[in-house]
Tab-separated table of N, CA and C in Angstrom:
chain	number	residue	atom	x	y	z
A	19	MET	N	-5.919	8.927	12.274
A	19	MET	CA	-5.368	9.873	11.309
A	19	MET	C	-6.509	10.415	10.456
A	20	ALA	N	-6.555	11.693	10.323
A	20	ALA	CA	-7.622	12.319	9.539
A	20	ALA	C	-7.233	12.322	8.076
A	21	THR	N	-7.817	11.437	7.303
A	21	THR	CA	-7.431	11.317	5.900
A	21	THR	C	-8.607	11.499	4.953
A	22	GLY	N	-9.814	11.411	5.469
A	22	GLY	CA	-10.966	11.438	4.592
A	22	GLY	C	-11.257	10.081	3.991
A	23	VAL	N	-10.460	9.085	4.318
A	23	VAL	CA	-10.648	7.739	3.791
A	23	VAL	C	-11.238	6.882	4.902
A	24	GLY	N	-12.460	6.428	4.698
A	24	GLY	CA	-13.094	5.585	5.697
A	24	GLY	C	-12.438	4.223	5.763
A	25	GLY	N	-12.409	3.642	6.947
A	25	GLY	CA	-11.861	2.305	7.103
A	25	GLY	C	-10.363	2.219	6.962
A	26	SER	N	-9.671	3.347	7.131
A	26	SER	CA	-8.219	3.282	6.974
A	26	SER	C	-7.564	2.703	8.215
A	27	GLU	N	-6.408	2.094	7.987
A	27	GLU	CA	-5.587	1.531	9.045
A	27	GLU	C	-4.237	2.241	8.980
A	28	THR	N	-3.385	1.976	9.943
A	28	THR	CA	-2.075	2.605	9.951
A	28	THR	C	-1.012	1.609	9.522
A	29	LEU	N	-0.300	1.957	8.457
A	29	LEU	CA	0.845	1.197	7.987
A	29	LEU	C	2.087	1.782	8.646
A	30	ILE	N	2.914	0.916	9.214
A	30	ILE	CA	4.182	1.357	9.789
A	30	ILE	C	5.306	0.646	9.049
A	31	VAL	N	6.181	1.449	8.450
A	31	VAL	CA	7.342	0.928	7.737
A	31	VAL	C	8.591	1.576	8.332
A	32	THR	N	9.750	0.987	8.065
A	32	THR	CA	11.011	1.551	8.535
A	32	THR	C	11.612	2.403	7.426
A	33	LYS	N	11.926	3.653	7.755
A	33	LYS	CA	12.546	4.542	6.771
A	33	LYS	C	13.928	4.023	6.403
A	34	ARG	N	14.265	4.160	5.128
A	34	ARG	CA	15.511	3.607	4.597
A	34	ARG	C	16.755	4.213	5.229
A	35	VAL	N	16.796	5.510	5.407
A	35	VAL	CA	18.012	6.172	5.870
A	35	VAL	C	18.035	6.297	7.389
A	36	SER	N	16.997	6.849	7.960
A	36	SER	CA	17.001	7.114	9.408
A	36	SER	C	16.680	5.893	10.252
A	37	LYS	N	16.073	4.880	9.630
A	37	LYS	CA	15.623	3.664	10.337
A	37	LYS	C	14.515	3.967	11.350
A	38	GLN	N	13.921	5.152	11.257
A	38	GLN	CA	12.815	5.524	12.125
A	38	GLN	C	11.510	5.006	11.522
A	39	PRO	N	10.481	4.807	12.343
A	39	PRO	CA	9.198	4.356	11.796
A	39	PRO	C	8.504	5.466	11.011
A	40	GLN	N	7.879	5.077	9.928
A	40	GLN	CA	7.057	5.972	9.121
A	40	GLN	C	5.639	5.439	9.196
A	41	LYS	N	4.673	6.302	9.519
A	41	LYS	CA	3.271	5.895	9.637
A	41	LYS	C	2.470	6.517	8.509
A	42	ILE	N	1.670	5.671	7.839
A	42	ILE	CA	0.890	6.095	6.687
A	42	ILE	C	-0.518	5.525	6.813
A	43	PRO	N	-1.554	6.342	6.620
A	43	PRO	CA	-2.904	5.780	6.598
A	43	PRO	C	-3.111	5.004	5.295
A	44	VAL	N	-3.644	3.804	5.391
A	44	VAL	CA	-3.870	2.963	4.213
A	44	VAL	C	-5.222	2.273	4.319
A	45	VAL	N	-5.771	1.950	3.167
A	45	VAL	CA	-6.933	1.082	3.072
A	45	VAL	C	-6.391	-0.247	2.573
A	46	VAL	N	-6.739	-1.329	3.253
A	46	VAL	CA	-6.158	-2.641	2.954
A	46	VAL	C	-7.231	-3.554	2.354
A	47	PRO	N	-7.251	-3.670	1.022
A	47	PRO	CA	-8.217	-4.577	0.410
A	47	PRO	C	-7.805	-6.032	0.616
A	48	GLU	N	-8.784	-6.906	0.582
A	48	GLU	CA	-8.523	-8.340	0.667
A	48	GLU	C	-9.101	-8.988	-0.579
A	49	VAL	N	-8.285	-9.781	-1.251
A	49	VAL	CA	-8.692	-10.480	-2.467
A	49	VAL	C	-8.287	-11.941	-2.314
A	50	ASN	N	-9.267	-12.834	-2.405
A	50	ASN	CA	-9.006	-14.273	-2.261
A	50	ASN	C	-8.225	-14.602	-0.993
A	51	GLY	N	-8.587	-13.946	0.101
A	51	GLY	CA	-7.982	-14.229	1.382
A	51	GLY	C	-6.627	-13.591	1.633
A	52	VAL	N	-6.134	-12.798	0.674
A	52	VAL	CA	-4.837	-12.128	0.823
A	52	VAL	C	-5.073	-10.630	0.972
A	53	LYS	N	-4.393	-10.017	1.942
A	53	LYS	CA	-4.470	-8.571	2.123
A	53	LYS	C	-3.366	-7.910	1.312
A	54	TYR	N	-3.654	-6.675	0.858
A	54	TYR	CA	-2.726	-5.965	-0.016
A	54	TYR	C	-2.555	-4.511	0.418
A	55	LEU	N	-1.402	-3.953	0.075
A	55	LEU	CA	-1.159	-2.520	0.151
A	55	LEU	C	-1.145	-2.001	-1.270
A	56	VAL	N	-1.804	-0.867	-1.498
A	56	VAL	CA	-1.861	-0.253	-2.825
A	56	VAL	C	-1.384	1.190	-2.689
A	57	SER	N	-0.461	1.592	-3.532
A	57	SER	CA	0.014	2.977	-3.524
A	57	SER	C	-0.792	3.804	-4.510
A	58	THR	N	-1.652	4.658	-3.980
A	58	THR	CA	-2.468	5.508	-4.850
A	58	THR	C	-1.627	6.562	-5.547
A	59	ARG	N	-0.526	6.952	-4.926
A	59	ARG	CA	0.290	8.057	-5.433
A	59	ARG	C	1.526	7.591	-6.189
A	60	GLY	N	1.576	6.320	-6.511
A	60	GLY	CA	2.686	5.817	-7.313
A	60	GLY	C	3.930	5.540	-6.502
A	61	GLU	N	5.079	5.953	-7.027
A	61	GLU	CA	6.392	5.671	-6.421
A	61	GLU	C	6.642	6.630	-5.255
A	62	THR	N	6.066	6.325	-4.120
A	62	THR	CA	6.168	7.187	-2.941
A	62	THR	C	7.321	6.753	-2.035
A	63	GLU	N	7.570	7.562	-1.010
A	63	GLU	CA	8.610	7.201	-0.036
A	63	GLU	C	8.275	5.890	0.666
A	64	TRP	N	6.996	5.702	1.045
A	64	TRP	CA	6.678	4.456	1.751
A	64	TRP	C	6.905	3.244	0.855
A	65	VAL	N	6.650	3.382	-0.442
A	65	VAL	CA	6.893	2.277	-1.375
A	65	VAL	C	8.384	1.948	-1.410
A	66	ARG	N	9.221	2.966	-1.523
A	66	ARG	CA	10.670	2.733	-1.543
A	66	ARG	C	11.141	2.148	-0.211
A	67	ASN	N	10.513	2.589	0.884
A	67	ASN	CA	10.878	2.040	2.189
A	67	ASN	C	10.495	0.565	2.303
A	68	VAL	N	9.332	0.185	1.793
A	68	VAL	CA	8.909	-1.218	1.838
A	68	VAL	C	9.814	-2.074	0.952
A	69	ARG	N	10.208	-1.540	-0.176
A	69	ARG	CA	11.130	-2.295	-1.036
A	69	ARG	C	12.466	-2.533	-0.334
A	70	ALA	N	12.895	-1.589	0.482
A	70	ALA	CA	14.168	-1.717	1.197
A	70	ALA	C	14.055	-2.626	2.418
A	71	ASP	N	12.881	-2.646	3.055
A	71	ASP	CA	12.654	-3.477	4.241
A	71	ASP	C	11.210	-3.947	4.208
A	72	ALA	N	11.010	-5.188	3.818
A	72	ALA	CA	9.664	-5.734	3.591
A	72	ALA	C	8.899	-6.046	4.873
A	73	ASP	N	9.552	-5.926	6.030
A	73	ASP	CA	8.857	-6.152	7.300
A	73	ASP	C	8.041	-4.912	7.635
A	74	VAL	N	6.717	-5.057	7.638
A	74	VAL	CA	5.820	-3.936	7.885
A	74	VAL	C	4.822	-4.310	8.968
A	75	GLN	N	4.112	-3.297	9.427
A	75	GLN	CA	3.041	-3.521	10.396
A	75	GLN	C	1.817	-2.763	9.913
A	76	VAL	N	0.658	-3.406	9.970
A	76	VAL	CA	-0.609	-2.752	9.661
A	76	VAL	C	-1.462	-2.886	10.910
A	77	SER	N	-1.791	-1.725	11.480
A	77	SER	CA	-2.450	-1.671	12.784
A	77	SER	C	-1.603	-2.466	13.769
A	78	ASP	N	-2.114	-3.562	14.326
A	78	ASP	CA	-1.336	-4.287	15.331
A	78	ASP	C	-0.773	-5.617	14.829
A	79	ARG	N	-0.801	-5.846	13.508
A	79	ARG	CA	-0.292	-7.109	12.951
A	79	ARG	C	0.965	-6.876	12.132
A	80	LYS	N	1.906	-7.817	12.234
A	80	LYS	CA	3.147	-7.737	11.470
A	80	LYS	C	3.049	-8.617	10.231
A	81	TYR	N	3.629	-8.098	9.136
A	81	TYR	CA	3.573	-8.781	7.846
A	81	TYR	C	4.919	-8.667	7.141
A	82	VAL	N	5.067	-9.511	6.130
A	82	VAL	CA	6.117	-9.346	5.142
A	82	VAL	C	5.401	-8.945	3.853
A	83	ALA	N	5.841	-7.830	3.262
A	83	ALA	CA	5.219	-7.307	2.045
A	83	ALA	C	6.002	-7.762	0.822
A	84	SER	N	5.290	-8.274	-0.178
A	84	SER	CA	5.914	-8.731	-1.426
A	84	SER	C	5.243	-8.014	-2.584
A	85	GLU	N	6.042	-7.296	-3.365
A	85	GLU	CA	5.469	-6.570	-4.506
A	85	GLU	C	4.991	-7.558	-5.551
A	86	ILE	N	3.805	-7.300	-6.095
A	86	ILE	CA	3.264	-8.202	-7.117
A	86	ILE	C	3.478	-7.598	-8.504
A	87	PRO	N	3.609	-8.449	-9.514
A	87	PRO	CA	3.845	-7.967	-10.874
A	87	PRO	C	2.675	-7.133	-11.397
A	88	VAL	N	2.980	-6.241	-12.317
A	88	VAL	CA	1.980	-5.345	-12.901
A	88	VAL	C	0.778	-6.127	-13.422
A	89	GLU	N	1.012	-7.254	-14.089
A	89	GLU	CA	-0.093	-7.997	-14.705
A	89	GLU	C	-1.047	-8.608	-13.674
A	90	GLN	N	-0.656	-8.643	-12.408
A	90	GLN	CA	-1.525	-9.179	-11.354
A	90	GLN	C	-2.215	-8.092	-10.530
A	91	ARG	N	-1.938	-6.829	-10.825
A	91	ARG	CA	-2.456	-5.726	-10.002
A	91	ARG	C	-3.922	-5.383	-10.256
A	92	GLY	N	-4.402	-5.599	-11.464
A	92	GLY	CA	-5.759	-5.180	-11.845
A	92	GLY	C	-6.852	-5.611	-10.880
A	93	PRO	N	-6.966	-6.900	-10.552
A	93	PRO	CA	-8.033	-7.331	-9.646
A	93	PRO	C	-7.934	-6.708	-8.252
A	94	VAL	N	-6.720	-6.488	-7.768
A	94	VAL	CA	-6.542	-5.879	-6.447
A	94	VAL	C	-6.969	-4.413	-6.495
A	95	ILE	N	-6.531	-3.714	-7.531
A	95	ILE	CA	-6.892	-2.298	-7.678
A	95	ILE	C	-8.399	-2.148	-7.844
A	96	ALA	N	-9.041	-3.083	-8.546
A	96	ALA	CA	-10.496	-3.037	-8.735
A	96	ALA	C	-11.241	-3.155	-7.408
A	97	VAL	N	-10.709	-3.924	-6.482
A	97	VAL	CA	-11.316	-4.042	-5.147
A	97	VAL	C	-10.963	-2.814	-4.297
A	98	TYR	N	-9.749	-2.334	-4.444
A	98	TYR	CA	-9.258	-1.218	-3.638
A	98	TYR	C	-10.022	0.089	-3.896
A	99	ARG	N	-10.204	0.443	-5.149
A	99	ARG	CA	-10.741	1.771	-5.472
A	99	ARG	C	-12.096	2.059	-4.844
A	100	PRO	N	-13.075	1.153	-4.882
A	100	PRO	CA	-14.341	1.455	-4.206
A	100	PRO	C	-14.191	1.545	-2.681
A	101	LEU	N	-13.286	0.768	-2.116
A	101	LEU	CA	-13.060	0.830	-0.671
A	101	LEU	C	-12.473	2.176	-0.260
A	102	ALA	N	-11.531	2.665	-1.044
A	102	ALA	CA	-10.851	3.916	-0.729
A	102	ALA	C	-11.742	5.125	-0.985
A	103	GLY	N	-12.662	5.000	-1.930
A	103	GLY	CA	-13.618	6.076	-2.177
A	103	GLY	C	-13.113	7.161	-3.116
A	104	LYS	N	-13.894	8.212	-3.184
A	104	LYS	CA	-13.635	9.289	-4.148
A	104	LYS	C	-12.342	10.040	-3.888
A	105	VAL	N	-11.860	9.984	-2.658
A	105	VAL	CA	-10.649	10.729	-2.317
A	105	VAL	C	-9.448	10.282	-3.154
A	106	VAL	N	-9.444	9.055	-3.668
A	106	VAL	CA	-8.300	8.567	-4.448
A	106	VAL	C	-8.480	8.726	-5.957
A	107	GLU	N	-9.649	9.102	-6.402
A	107	GLU	CA	-9.906	9.139	-7.851
A	107	GLU	C	-9.001	10.107	-8.595
A	108	GLY	N	-8.645	11.215	-7.977
A	108	GLY	CA	-7.754	12.173	-8.626
A	108	GLY	C	-6.393	11.576	-8.936
A	109	TYR	N	-5.935	10.677	-8.079
A	109	TYR	CA	-4.645	10.037	-8.320
A	109	TYR	C	-4.718	9.148	-9.552
A	110	TRP	N	-5.861	8.504	-9.773
A	110	TRP	CA	-5.985	7.648	-10.955
A	110	TRP	C	-6.123	8.472	-12.225
A	111	ARG	N	-6.626	9.682	-12.131
A	111	ARG	CA	-6.645	10.550	-13.313
A	111	ARG	C	-5.218	10.956	-13.675
A	112	GLN	N	-4.384	11.208	-12.655
A	112	GLN	CA	-2.990	11.599	-12.901
A	112	GLN	C	-2.125	10.405	-13.284
A	113	LEU	N	-2.392	9.241	-12.689
A	113	LEU	CA	-1.614	8.025	-12.911
A	113	LEU	C	-2.584	6.903	-13.291
A	114	PRO	N	-3.012	6.832	-14.552
A	114	PRO	CA	-4.112	5.934	-14.918
A	114	PRO	C	-3.777	4.451	-15.070
A	115	ALA	N	-2.527	4.102	-15.264
A	115	ALA	CA	-2.178	2.707	-15.540
A	115	ALA	C	-1.939	1.918	-14.249
A	116	ASP	N	-2.265	0.628	-14.281
A	116	ASP	CA	-1.975	-0.241	-13.131
A	116	ASP	C	-0.482	-0.212	-12.795
A	117	ALA	N	0.358	-0.075	-13.810
A	117	ALA	CA	1.805	-0.045	-13.597
A	117	ALA	C	2.230	1.156	-12.758
A	118	ASP	N	1.383	2.197	-12.703
A	118	ASP	CA	1.689	3.401	-11.937
A	118	ASP	C	1.504	3.212	-10.434
A	119	HIS	N	0.853	2.116	-10.031
A	119	HIS	CA	0.462	1.921	-8.636
A	119	HIS	C	1.072	0.632	-8.070
A	120	PRO	N	2.212	0.743	-7.388
A	120	PRO	CA	2.785	-0.456	-6.772
A	120	PRO	C	1.789	-1.117	-5.809
A	121	VAL	N	1.760	-2.442	-5.841
A	121	VAL	CA	0.859	-3.224	-4.989
A	121	VAL	C	1.694	-4.302	-4.302
A	122	PHE	N	1.465	-4.470	-3.005
A	122	PHE	CA	2.205	-5.436	-2.218
A	122	PHE	C	1.248	-6.404	-1.544
A	123	ALA	N	1.514	-7.696	-1.677
A	123	ALA	CA	0.773	-8.721	-0.938
A	123	ALA	C	1.348	-8.792	0.472
A	124	LEU	N	0.480	-8.987	1.454
A	124	LEU	CA	0.899	-9.053	2.844
A	124	LEU	C	0.798	-10.485	3.358
A	125	THR	N	1.928	-11.021	3.820
A	125	THR	CA	1.961	-12.349	4.410
A	125	THR	C	2.165	-12.170	5.909
A	126	PRO	N	1.225	-12.682	6.733
A	126	PRO	CA	1.369	-12.529	8.183
A	126	PRO	C	2.663	-13.162	8.697
A	127	LYS	N	3.269	-12.495	9.674
A	127	LYS	CA	4.475	-13.031	10.325
A	127	LYS	C	4.057	-13.718	11.621
A	128	GLY	N	4.702	-14.837	11.872
A	128	GLY	CA	4.489	-15.550	13.132
A	128	GLY	C	3.143	-16.046	13.258
């Protein structure tokens, strides 16, 4: 997927209404051995889809996604932003607070 974000992977989630797969390019930071999904654009469709069905796939691995509390997002976002690069900085100017960016911990399935 041409996103301008180096090192991106493909997140596949199930859409809430149609139950069809939704594919999104994502950068997956790892903090203390845990991989995370970070929403640069805030409350997006993929975020609502993950909240409705926590079973997700990143590239070829299946995970269960668990949203983490706002007070735990800072360290993950700090690792994420340099990985994602300048392409995401505009989103942080528009949505500057950690609370604006849902973050999900990924637990491998099986």
